mmCIF file with all atom_site columns, C-alpha atoms in Angstrom:
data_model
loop_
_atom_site.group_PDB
_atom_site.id
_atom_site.type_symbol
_atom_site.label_atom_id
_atom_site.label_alt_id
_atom_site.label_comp_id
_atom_site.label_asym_id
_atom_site.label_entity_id
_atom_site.label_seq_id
_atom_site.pdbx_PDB_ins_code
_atom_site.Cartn_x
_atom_site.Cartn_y
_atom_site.Cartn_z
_atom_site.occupancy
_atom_site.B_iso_or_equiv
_atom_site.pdbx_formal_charge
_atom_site.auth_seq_id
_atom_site.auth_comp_id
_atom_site.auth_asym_id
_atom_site.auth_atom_id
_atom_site.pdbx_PDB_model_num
ATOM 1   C CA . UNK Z 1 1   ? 41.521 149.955 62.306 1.00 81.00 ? 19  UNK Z CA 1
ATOM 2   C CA . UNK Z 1 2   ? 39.856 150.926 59.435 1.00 84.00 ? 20  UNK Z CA 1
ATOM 3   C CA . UNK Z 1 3   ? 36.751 148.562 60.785 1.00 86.00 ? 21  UNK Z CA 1
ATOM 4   C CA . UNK Z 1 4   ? 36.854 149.883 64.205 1.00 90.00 ? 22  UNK Z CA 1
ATOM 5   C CA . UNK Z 1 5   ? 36.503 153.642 63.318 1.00 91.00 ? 23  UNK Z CA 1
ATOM 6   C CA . UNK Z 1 6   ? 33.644 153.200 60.870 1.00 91.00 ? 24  UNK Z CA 1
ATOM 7   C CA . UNK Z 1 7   ? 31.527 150.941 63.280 1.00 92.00 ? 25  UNK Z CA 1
ATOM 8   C CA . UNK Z 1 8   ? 31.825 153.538 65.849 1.00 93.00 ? 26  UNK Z CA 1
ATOM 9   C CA . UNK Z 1 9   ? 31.265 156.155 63.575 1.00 94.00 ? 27  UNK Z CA 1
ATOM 10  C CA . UNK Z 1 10  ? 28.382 154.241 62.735 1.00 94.00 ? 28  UNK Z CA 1
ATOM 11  C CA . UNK Z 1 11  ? 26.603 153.665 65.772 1.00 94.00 ? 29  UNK Z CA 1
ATOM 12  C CA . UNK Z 1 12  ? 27.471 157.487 67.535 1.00 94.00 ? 30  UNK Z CA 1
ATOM 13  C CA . UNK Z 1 13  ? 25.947 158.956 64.377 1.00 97.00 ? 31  UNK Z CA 1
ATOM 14  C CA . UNK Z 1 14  ? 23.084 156.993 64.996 1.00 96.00 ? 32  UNK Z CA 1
ATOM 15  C CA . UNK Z 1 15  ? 22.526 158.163 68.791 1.00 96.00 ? 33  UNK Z CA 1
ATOM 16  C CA . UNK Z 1 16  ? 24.153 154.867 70.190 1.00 94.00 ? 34  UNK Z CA 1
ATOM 17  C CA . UNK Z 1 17  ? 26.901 155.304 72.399 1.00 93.00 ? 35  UNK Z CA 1
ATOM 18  C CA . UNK Z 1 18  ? 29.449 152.026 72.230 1.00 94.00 ? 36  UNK Z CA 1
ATOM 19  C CA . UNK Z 1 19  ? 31.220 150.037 74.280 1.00 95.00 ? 37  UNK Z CA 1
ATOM 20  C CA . UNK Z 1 20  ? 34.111 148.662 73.691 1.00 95.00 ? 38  UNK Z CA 1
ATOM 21  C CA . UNK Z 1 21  ? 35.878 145.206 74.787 1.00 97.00 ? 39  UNK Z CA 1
ATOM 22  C CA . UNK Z 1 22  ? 38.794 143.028 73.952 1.00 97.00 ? 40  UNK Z CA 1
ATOM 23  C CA . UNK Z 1 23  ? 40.874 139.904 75.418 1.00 97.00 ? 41  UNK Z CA 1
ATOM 24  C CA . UNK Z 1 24  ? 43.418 140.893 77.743 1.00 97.00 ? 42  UNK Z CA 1
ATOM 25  C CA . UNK Z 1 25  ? 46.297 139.129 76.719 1.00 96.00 ? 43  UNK Z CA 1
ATOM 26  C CA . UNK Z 1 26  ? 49.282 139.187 74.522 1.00 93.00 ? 44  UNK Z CA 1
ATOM 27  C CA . UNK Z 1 27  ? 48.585 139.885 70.492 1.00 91.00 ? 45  UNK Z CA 1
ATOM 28  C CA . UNK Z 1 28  ? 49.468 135.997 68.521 1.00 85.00 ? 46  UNK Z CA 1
ATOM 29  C CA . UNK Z 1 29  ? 52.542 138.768 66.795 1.00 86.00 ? 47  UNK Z CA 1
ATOM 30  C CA . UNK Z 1 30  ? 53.144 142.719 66.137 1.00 83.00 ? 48  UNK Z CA 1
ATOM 31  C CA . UNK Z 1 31  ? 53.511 143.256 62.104 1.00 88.00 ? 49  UNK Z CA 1
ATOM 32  C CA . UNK Z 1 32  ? 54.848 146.009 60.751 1.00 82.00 ? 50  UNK Z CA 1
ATOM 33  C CA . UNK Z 1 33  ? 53.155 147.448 58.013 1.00 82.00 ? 51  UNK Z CA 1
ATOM 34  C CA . UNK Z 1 34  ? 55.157 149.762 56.209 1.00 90.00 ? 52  UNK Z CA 1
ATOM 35  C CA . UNK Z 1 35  ? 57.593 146.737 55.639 1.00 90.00 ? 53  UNK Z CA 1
ATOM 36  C CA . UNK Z 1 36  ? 54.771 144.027 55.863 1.00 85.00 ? 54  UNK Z CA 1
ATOM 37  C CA . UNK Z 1 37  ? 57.273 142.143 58.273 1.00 86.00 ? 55  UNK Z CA 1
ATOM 38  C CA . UNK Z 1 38  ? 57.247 140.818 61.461 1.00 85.00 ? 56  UNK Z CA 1
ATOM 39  C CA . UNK Z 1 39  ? 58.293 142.998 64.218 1.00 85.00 ? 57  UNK Z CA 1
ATOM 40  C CA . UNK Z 1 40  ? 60.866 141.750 67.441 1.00 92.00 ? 58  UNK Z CA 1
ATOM 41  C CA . UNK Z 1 41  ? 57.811 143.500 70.208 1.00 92.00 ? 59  UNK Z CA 1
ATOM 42  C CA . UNK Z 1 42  ? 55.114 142.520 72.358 1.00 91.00 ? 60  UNK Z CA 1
ATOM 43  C CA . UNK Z 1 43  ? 51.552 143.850 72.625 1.00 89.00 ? 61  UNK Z CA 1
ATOM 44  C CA . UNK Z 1 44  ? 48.674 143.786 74.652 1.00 89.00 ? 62  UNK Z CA 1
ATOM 45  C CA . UNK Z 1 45  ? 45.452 143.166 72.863 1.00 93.00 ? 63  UNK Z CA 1
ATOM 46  C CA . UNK Z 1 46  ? 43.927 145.251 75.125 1.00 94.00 ? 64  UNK Z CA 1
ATOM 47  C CA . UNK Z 1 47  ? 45.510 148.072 75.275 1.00 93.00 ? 65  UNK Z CA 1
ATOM 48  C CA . UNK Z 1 48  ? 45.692 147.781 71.116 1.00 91.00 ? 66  UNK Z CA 1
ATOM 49  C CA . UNK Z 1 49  ? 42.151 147.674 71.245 1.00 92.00 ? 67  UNK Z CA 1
ATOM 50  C CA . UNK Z 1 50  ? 42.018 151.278 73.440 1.00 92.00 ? 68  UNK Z CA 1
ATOM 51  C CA . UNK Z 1 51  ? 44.258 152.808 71.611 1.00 90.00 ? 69  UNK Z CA 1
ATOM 52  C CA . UNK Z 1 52  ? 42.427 152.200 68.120 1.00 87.00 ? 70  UNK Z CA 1
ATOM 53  C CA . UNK Z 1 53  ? 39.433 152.955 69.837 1.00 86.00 ? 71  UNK Z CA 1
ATOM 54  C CA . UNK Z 1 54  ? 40.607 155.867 71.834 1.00 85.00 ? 72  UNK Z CA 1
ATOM 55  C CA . UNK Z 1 55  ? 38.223 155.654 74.574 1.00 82.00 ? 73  UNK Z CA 1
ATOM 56  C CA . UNK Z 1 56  ? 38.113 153.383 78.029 1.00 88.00 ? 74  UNK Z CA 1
ATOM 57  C CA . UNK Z 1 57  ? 37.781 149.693 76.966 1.00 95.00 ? 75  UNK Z CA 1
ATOM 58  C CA . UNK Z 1 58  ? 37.112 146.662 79.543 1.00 97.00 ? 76  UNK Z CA 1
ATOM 59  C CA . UNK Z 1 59  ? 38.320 142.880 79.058 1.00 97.00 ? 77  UNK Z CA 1
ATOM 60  C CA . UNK Z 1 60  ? 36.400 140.369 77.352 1.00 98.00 ? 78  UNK Z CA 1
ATOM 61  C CA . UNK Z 1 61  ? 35.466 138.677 80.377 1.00 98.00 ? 79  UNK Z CA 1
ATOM 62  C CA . UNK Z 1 62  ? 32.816 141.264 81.461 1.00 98.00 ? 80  UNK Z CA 1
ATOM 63  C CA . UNK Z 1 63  ? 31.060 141.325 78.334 1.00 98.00 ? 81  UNK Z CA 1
ATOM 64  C CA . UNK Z 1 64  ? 27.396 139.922 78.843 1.00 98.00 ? 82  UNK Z CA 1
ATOM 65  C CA . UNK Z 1 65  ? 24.436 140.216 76.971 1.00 98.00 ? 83  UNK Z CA 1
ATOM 66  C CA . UNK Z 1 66  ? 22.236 141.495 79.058 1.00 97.00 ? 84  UNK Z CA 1
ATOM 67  C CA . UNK Z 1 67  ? 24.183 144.654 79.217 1.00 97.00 ? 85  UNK Z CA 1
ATOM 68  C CA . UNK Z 1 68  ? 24.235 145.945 76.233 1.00 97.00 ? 86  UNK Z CA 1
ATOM 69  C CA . UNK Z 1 69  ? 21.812 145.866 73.052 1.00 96.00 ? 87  UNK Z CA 1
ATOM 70  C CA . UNK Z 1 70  ? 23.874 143.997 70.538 1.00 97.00 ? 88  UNK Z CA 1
ATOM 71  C CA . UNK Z 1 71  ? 27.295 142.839 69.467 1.00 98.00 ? 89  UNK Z CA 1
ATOM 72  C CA . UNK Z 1 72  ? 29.495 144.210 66.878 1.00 97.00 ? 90  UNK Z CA 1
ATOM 73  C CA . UNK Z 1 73  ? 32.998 142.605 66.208 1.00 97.00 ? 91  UNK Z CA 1
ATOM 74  C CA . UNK Z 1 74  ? 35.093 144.263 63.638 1.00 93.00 ? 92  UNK Z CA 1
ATOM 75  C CA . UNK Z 1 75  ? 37.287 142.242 61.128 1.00 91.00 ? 93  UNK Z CA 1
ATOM 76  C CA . UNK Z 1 76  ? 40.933 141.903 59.997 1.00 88.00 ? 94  UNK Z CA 1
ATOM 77  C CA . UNK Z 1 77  ? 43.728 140.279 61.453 1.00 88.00 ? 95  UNK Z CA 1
ATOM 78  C CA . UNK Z 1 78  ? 42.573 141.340 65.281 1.00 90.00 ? 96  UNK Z CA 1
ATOM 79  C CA . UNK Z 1 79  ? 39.780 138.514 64.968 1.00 94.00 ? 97  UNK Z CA 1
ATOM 80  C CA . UNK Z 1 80  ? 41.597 136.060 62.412 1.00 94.00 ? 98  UNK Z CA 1
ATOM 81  C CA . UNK Z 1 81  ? 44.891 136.572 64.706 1.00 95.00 ? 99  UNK Z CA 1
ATOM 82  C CA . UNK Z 1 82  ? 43.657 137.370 68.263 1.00 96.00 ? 100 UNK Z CA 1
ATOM 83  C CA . UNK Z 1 83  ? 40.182 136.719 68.692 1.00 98.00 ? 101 UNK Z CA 1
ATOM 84  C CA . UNK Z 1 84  ? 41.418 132.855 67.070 1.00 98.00 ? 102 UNK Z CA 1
ATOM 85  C CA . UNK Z 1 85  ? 44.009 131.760 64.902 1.00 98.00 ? 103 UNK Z CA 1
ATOM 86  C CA . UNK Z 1 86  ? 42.141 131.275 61.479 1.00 98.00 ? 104 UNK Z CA 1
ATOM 87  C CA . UNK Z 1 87  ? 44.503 133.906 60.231 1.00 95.00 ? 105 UNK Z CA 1
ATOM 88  C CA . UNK Z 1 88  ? 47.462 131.305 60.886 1.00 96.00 ? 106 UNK Z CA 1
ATOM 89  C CA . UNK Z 1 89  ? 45.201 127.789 60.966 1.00 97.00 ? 107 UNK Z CA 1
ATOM 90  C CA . UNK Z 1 90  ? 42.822 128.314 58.587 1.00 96.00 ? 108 UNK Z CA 1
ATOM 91  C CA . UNK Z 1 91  ? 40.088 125.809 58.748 1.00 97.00 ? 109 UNK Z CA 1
ATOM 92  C CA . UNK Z 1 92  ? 42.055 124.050 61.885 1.00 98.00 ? 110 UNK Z CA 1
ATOM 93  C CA . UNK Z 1 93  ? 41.181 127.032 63.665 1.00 98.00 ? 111 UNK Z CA 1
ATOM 94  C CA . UNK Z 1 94  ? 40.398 127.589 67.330 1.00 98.00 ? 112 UNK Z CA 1
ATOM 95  C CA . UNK Z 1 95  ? 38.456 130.376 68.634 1.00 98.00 ? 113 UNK Z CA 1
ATOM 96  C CA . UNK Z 1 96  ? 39.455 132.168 71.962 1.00 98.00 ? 114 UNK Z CA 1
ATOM 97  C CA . UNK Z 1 97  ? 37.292 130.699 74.405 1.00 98.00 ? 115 UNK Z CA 1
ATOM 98  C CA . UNK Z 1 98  ? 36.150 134.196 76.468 1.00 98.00 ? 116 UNK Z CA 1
ATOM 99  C CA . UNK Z 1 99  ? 35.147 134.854 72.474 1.00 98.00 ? 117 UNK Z CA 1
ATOM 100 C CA . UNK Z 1 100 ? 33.296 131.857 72.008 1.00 98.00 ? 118 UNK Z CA 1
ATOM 101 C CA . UNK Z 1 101 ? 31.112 132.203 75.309 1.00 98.00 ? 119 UNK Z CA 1
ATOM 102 C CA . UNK Z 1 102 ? 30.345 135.749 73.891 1.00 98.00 ? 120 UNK Z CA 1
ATOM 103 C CA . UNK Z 1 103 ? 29.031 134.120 70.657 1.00 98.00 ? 121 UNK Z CA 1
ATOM 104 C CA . UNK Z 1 104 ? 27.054 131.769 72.502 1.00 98.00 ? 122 UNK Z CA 1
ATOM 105 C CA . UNK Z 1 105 ? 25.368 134.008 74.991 1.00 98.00 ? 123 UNK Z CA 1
ATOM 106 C CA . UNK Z 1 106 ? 24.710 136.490 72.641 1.00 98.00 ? 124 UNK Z CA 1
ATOM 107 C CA . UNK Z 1 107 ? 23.442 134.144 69.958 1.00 98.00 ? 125 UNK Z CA 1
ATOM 108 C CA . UNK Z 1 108 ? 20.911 132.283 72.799 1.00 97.00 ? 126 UNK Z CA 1
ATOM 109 C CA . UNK Z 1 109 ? 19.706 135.447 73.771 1.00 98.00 ? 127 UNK Z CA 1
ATOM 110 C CA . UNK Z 1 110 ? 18.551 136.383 70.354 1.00 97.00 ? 128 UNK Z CA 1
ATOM 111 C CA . UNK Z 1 111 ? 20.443 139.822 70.516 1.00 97.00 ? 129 UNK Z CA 1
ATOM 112 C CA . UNK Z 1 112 ? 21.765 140.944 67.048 1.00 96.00 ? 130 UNK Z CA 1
ATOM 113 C CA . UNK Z 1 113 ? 25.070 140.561 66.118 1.00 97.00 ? 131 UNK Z CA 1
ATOM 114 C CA . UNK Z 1 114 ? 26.802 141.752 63.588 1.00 96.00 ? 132 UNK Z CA 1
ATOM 115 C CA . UNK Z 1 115 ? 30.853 140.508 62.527 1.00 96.00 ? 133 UNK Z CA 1
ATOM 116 C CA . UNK Z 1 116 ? 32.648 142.688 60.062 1.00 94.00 ? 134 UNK Z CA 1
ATOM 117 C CA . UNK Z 1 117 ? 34.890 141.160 57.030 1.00 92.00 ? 135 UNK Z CA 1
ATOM 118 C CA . UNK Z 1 118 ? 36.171 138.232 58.201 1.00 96.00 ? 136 UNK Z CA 1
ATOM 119 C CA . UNK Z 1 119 ? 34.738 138.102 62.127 1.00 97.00 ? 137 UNK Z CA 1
ATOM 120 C CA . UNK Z 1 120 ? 32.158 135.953 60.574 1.00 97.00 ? 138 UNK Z CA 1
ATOM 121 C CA . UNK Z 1 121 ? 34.423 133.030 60.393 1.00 98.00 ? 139 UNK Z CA 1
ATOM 122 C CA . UNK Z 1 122 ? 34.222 133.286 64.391 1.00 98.00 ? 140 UNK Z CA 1
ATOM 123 C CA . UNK Z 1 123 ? 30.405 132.410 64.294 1.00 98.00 ? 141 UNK Z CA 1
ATOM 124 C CA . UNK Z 1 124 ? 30.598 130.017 61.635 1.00 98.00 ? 142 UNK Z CA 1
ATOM 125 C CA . UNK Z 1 125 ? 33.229 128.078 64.029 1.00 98.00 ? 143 UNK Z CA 1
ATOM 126 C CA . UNK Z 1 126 ? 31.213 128.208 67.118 1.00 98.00 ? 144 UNK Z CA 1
ATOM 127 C CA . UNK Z 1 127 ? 28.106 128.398 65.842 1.00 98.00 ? 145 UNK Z CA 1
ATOM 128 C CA . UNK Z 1 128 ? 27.940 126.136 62.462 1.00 96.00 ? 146 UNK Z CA 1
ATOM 129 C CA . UNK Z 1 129 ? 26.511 123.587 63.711 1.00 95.00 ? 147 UNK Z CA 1
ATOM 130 C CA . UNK Z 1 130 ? 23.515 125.671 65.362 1.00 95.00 ? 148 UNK Z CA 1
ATOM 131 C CA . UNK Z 1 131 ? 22.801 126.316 61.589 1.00 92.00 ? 149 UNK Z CA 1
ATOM 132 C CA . UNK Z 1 132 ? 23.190 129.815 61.284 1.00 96.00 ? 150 UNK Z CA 1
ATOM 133 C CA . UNK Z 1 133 ? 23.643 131.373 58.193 1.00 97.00 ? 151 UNK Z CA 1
ATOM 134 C CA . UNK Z 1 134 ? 26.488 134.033 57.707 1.00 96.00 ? 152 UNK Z CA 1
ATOM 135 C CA . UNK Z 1 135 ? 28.066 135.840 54.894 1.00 96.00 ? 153 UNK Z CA 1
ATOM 136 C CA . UNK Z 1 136 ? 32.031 136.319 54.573 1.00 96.00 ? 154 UNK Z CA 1
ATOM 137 C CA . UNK Z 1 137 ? 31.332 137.877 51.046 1.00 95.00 ? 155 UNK Z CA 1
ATOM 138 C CA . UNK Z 1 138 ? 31.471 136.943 47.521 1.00 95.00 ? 156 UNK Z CA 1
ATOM 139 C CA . UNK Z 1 139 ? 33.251 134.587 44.987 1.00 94.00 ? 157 UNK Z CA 1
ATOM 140 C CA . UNK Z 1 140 ? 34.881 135.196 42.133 1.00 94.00 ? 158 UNK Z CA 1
ATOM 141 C CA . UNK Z 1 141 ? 38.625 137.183 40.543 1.00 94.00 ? 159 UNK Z CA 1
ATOM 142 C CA . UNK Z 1 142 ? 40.772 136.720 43.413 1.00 93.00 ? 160 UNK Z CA 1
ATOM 143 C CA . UNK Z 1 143 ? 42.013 140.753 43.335 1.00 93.00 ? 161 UNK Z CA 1
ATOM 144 C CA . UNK Z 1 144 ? 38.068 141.206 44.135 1.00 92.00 ? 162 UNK Z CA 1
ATOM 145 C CA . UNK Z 1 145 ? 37.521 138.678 46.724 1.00 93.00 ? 163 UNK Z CA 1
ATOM 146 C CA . UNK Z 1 146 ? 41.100 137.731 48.038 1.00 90.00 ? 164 UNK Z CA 1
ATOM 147 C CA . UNK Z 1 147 ? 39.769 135.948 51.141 1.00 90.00 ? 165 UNK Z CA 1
ATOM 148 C CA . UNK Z 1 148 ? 36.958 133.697 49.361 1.00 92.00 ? 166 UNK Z CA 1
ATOM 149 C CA . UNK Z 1 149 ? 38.567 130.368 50.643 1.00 93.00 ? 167 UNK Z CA 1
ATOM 150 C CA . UNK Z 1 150 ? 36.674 131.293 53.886 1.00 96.00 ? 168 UNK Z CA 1
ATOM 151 C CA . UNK Z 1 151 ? 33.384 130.474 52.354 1.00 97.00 ? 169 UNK Z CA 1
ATOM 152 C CA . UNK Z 1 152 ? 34.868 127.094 52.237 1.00 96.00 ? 170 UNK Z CA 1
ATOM 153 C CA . UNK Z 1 153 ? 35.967 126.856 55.790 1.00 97.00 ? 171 UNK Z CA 1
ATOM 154 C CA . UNK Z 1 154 ? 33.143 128.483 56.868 1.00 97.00 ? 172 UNK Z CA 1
ATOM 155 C CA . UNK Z 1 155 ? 30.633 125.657 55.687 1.00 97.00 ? 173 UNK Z CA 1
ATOM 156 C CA . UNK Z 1 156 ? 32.844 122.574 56.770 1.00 97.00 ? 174 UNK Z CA 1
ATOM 157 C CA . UNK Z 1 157 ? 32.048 124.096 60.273 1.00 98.00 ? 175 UNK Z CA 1
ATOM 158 C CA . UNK Z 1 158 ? 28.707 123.688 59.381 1.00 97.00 ? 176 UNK Z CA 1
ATOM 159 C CA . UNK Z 1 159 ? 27.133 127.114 58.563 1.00 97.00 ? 177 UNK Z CA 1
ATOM 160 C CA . UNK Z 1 160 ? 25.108 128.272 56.063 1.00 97.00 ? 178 UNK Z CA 1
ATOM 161 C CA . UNK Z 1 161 ? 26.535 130.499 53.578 1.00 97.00 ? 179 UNK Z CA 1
ATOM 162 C CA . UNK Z 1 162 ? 24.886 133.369 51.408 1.00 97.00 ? 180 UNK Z CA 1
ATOM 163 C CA . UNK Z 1 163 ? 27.460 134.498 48.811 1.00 97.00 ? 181 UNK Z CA 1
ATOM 164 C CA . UNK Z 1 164 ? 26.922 139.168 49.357 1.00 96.00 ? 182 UNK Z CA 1
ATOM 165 C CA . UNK Z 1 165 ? 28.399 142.081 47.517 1.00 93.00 ? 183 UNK Z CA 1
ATOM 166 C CA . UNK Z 1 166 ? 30.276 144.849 50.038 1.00 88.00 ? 184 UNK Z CA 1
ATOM 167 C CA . UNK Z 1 167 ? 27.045 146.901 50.250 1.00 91.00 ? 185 UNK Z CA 1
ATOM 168 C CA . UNK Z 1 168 ? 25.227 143.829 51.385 1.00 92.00 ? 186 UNK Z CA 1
ATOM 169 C CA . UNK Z 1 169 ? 24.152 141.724 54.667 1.00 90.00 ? 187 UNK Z CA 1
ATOM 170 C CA . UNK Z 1 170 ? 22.146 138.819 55.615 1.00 88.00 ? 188 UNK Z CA 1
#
């Protein structure tokens, strides 16, 4: 959530005007957070998406490149648990297949991307072998960089890796 709002913060400040799109399907599992749990519910991904985002939001499926001038894809457990199951698979992961055509396209059109936190792994999967080069952060004391075995997974797919600070991209 956290993601979401600052990236669209981001590019309205900025004069851009977004637009939003997610899978429709169901979410992999509904958590909830003040217990950390597992909740007994079903959600929509979609209509998740909207309702974080507060404004209209189309599927996946009619995302193209040649609509729009880049692609930005938020992190956290919405792309390591919905758009593919890294967040459950790790480095067996699989990466929702309207997601991976949106890599592609976007990546052979040369159109910028940029993935947020841990939306990186996404590229690295479907793209690795392409040799791009990606970020997912830094290593070092786990409390600082809880997520660092990414880096790992990240290069067996084939990517390059450039270890970053928060306040840095590449």
């Amino acid at each position: 959530v956290h993601e979401a709002a600052a990236v669209l913060a981001a590019i309205t400040r900025h004069g851009g005007e977004p637009v939003m799109f997610a899978p429709d399907k169901k979410q992999a599992h509904v958590i909830d957070h003040t217990a950390g749990a597992e909740m007994d519910q079903e959600r929509n991904v979609m209509k998740e998406s909207a309702r974080i985002a507060r404004g209209a939001i189309s599927g996946l499926d009619k995302l193209k490149a040649s609509d729009v001038s880049g692609l930005v894809v938020p992190g956290g457990f919405g792309a390591a648990k919905n758009l593919s199951d890294f967040g459950f698979k790790g480095a067996e992961m699989e990466v929702d297949p309207e997601m991976s055509r949106v890599l592609n396209e976007f990546h052979g059109s040369g159109k910028p991307m940029a993935l947020c936190c841990i939306a990186p792994i996404l590229a690295a999967k479907v793209l690795g072998k392409s040799g791009v080069t990606l970020t997912l952060g830094n290593c070092g004391p786990e409390s600082d960089w809880p997520y660092q075995g990414s880096i790992e997974a990240a290069k067996s797919f084939g990517a390059n890796m450039e270890l970053k600070n928060v306040d840095e991209v590449c």
